[in-house]
Short mmCIF file of C-alpha atoms in Angstrom, two decimals:
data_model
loop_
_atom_site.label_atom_id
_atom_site.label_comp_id
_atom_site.label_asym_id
_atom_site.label_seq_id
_atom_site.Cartn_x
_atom_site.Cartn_y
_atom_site.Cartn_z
CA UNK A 131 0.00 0.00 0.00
CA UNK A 132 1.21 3.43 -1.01
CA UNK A 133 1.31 6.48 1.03
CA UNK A 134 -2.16 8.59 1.30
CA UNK A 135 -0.59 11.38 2.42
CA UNK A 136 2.68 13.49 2.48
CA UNK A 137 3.74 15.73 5.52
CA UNK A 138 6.17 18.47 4.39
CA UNK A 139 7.80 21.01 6.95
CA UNK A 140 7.25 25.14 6.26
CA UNK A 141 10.43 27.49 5.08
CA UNK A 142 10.33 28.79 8.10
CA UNK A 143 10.13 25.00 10.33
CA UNK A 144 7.29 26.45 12.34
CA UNK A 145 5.01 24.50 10.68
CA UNK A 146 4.05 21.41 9.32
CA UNK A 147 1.53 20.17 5.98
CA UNK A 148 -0.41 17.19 5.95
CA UNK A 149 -1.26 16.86 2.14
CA UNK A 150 -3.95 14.13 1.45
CA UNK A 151 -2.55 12.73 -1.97
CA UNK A 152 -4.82 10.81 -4.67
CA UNK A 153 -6.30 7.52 -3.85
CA UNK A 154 -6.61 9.04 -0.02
CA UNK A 155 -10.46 9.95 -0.60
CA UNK A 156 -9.77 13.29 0.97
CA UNK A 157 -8.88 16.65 -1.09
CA UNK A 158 -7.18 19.45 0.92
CA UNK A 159 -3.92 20.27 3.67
CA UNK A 160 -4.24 20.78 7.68
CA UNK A 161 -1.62 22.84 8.60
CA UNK A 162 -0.12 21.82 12.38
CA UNK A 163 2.06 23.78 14.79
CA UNK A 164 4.59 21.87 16.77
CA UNK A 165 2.27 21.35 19.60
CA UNK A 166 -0.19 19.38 17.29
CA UNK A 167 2.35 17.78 15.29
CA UNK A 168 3.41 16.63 18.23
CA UNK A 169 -0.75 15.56 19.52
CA UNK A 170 -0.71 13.70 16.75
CA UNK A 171 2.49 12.10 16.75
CA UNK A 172 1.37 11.45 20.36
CA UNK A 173 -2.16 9.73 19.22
CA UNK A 174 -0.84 8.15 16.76
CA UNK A 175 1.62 5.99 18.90
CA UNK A 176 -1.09 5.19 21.49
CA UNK A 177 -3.30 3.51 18.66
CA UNK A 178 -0.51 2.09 17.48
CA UNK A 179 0.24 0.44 20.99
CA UNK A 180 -2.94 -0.81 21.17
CA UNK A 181 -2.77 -2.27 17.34
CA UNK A 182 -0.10 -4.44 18.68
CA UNK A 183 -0.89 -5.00 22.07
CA UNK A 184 -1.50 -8.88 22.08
CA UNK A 185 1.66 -9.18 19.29
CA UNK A 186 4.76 -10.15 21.32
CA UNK A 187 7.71 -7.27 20.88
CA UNK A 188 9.53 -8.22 17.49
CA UNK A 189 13.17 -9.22 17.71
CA UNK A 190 15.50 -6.14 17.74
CA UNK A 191 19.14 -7.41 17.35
CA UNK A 192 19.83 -6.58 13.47
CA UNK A 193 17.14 -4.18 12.70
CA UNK A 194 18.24 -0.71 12.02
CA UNK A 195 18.12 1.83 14.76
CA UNK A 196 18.79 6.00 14.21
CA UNK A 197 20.42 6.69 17.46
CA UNK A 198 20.09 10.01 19.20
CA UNK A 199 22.67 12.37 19.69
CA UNK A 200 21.70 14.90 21.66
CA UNK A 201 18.79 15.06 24.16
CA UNK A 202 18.09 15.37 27.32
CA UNK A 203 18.41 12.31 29.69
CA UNK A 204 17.16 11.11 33.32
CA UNK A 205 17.30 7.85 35.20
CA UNK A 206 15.28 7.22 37.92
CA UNK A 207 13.58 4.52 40.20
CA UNK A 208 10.46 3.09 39.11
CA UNK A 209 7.56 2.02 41.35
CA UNK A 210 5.45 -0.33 39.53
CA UNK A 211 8.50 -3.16 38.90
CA UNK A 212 10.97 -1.62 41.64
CA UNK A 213 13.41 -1.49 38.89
CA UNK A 214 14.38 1.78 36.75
CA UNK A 215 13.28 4.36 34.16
CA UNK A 216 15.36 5.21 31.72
CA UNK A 217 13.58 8.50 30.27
CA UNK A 218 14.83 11.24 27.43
CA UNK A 219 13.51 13.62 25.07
CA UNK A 220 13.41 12.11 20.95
CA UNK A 221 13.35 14.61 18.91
CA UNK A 222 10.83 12.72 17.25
CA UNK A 223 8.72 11.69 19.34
CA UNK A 224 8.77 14.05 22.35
CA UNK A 225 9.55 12.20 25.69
CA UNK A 226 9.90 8.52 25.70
CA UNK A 227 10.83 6.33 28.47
CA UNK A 228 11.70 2.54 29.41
CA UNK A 229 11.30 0.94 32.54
CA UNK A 230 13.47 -1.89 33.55
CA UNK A 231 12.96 -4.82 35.97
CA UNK A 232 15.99 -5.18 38.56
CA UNK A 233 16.98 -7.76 36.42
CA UNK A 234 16.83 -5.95 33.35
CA UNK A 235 18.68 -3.12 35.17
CA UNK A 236 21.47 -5.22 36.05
CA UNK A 237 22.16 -6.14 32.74
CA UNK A 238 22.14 -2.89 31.05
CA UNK A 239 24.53 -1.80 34.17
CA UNK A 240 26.83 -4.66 33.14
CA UNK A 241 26.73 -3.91 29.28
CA UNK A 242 27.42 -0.29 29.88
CA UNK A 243 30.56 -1.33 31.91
CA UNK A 244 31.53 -3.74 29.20
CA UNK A 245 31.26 -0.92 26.64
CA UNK A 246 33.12 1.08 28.74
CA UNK A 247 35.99 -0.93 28.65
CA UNK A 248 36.45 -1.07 24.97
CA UNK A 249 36.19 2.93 24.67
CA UNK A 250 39.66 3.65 22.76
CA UNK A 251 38.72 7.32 21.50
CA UNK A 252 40.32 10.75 23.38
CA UNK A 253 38.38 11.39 26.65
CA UNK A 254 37.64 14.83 25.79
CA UNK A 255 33.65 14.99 26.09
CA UNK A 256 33.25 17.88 23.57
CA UNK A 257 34.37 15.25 20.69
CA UNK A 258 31.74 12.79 21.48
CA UNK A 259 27.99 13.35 20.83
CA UNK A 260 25.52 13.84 24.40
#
């Protein structure tokens, strides 16, 4: 299936155009400031949760991933599993988070330390991405 509609981003990036394209059953554009391009993106992802609520999580190792760079970042304890949250800003999505079992947290803990260890670059933080 082919894409209904295009989204384009103003001159100016203060806005955003939802075109509805042939074959989409809708003429026209809806023009969207960041705060309801970012609604949407927000609605959008809870449907899509619930679309796939009963699938089991698909595998992850291999697929392609577009890391980010520069955000801002917390950790913190979470209540429900007594494990951690992991929480930062995509610039994407808005704020994402994801919470971690104690077991979970462990391993991420000793992954991190492995990674550590194979760090060969300068330590100078301004050459490395945040």
């Amino acid at each position: 299936m082919s894409a209904r509609m295009q989204v384009g981003l103003s001159d100016d990036r203060r806005t955003a155009t939802l075109t509805f394209l042939d074959g989409s059953g809708l003429d026209g554009t809806i023009a969207l400031s960041l705060d309801q391009m970012t609604q949407l993106i927000a609605s959008l992802g809870v449907v899509r949760a619930a679309m796939v609520e009963h699938d089991p999580p698909p595998p992850i190792e291999g697929v392609p991933v577009t890391p980010v760079f520069r955000t801002n970042w917390a950790v913190q304890p979470e209540a429900l599993t007594e494990g951690s949250l992991i929480a930062f800003q995509h610039p994407a999505y808005g704020p994402v988070g994801l919470a971690l079992c104690p077991a979970d947290a462990r391993r991420v803990v000793q992954a991190l330390t492995r990674h550590q260890g194979m760090v060969h670059s300068r330590r100078d933080p301004a050459s490395k991405p945040n």
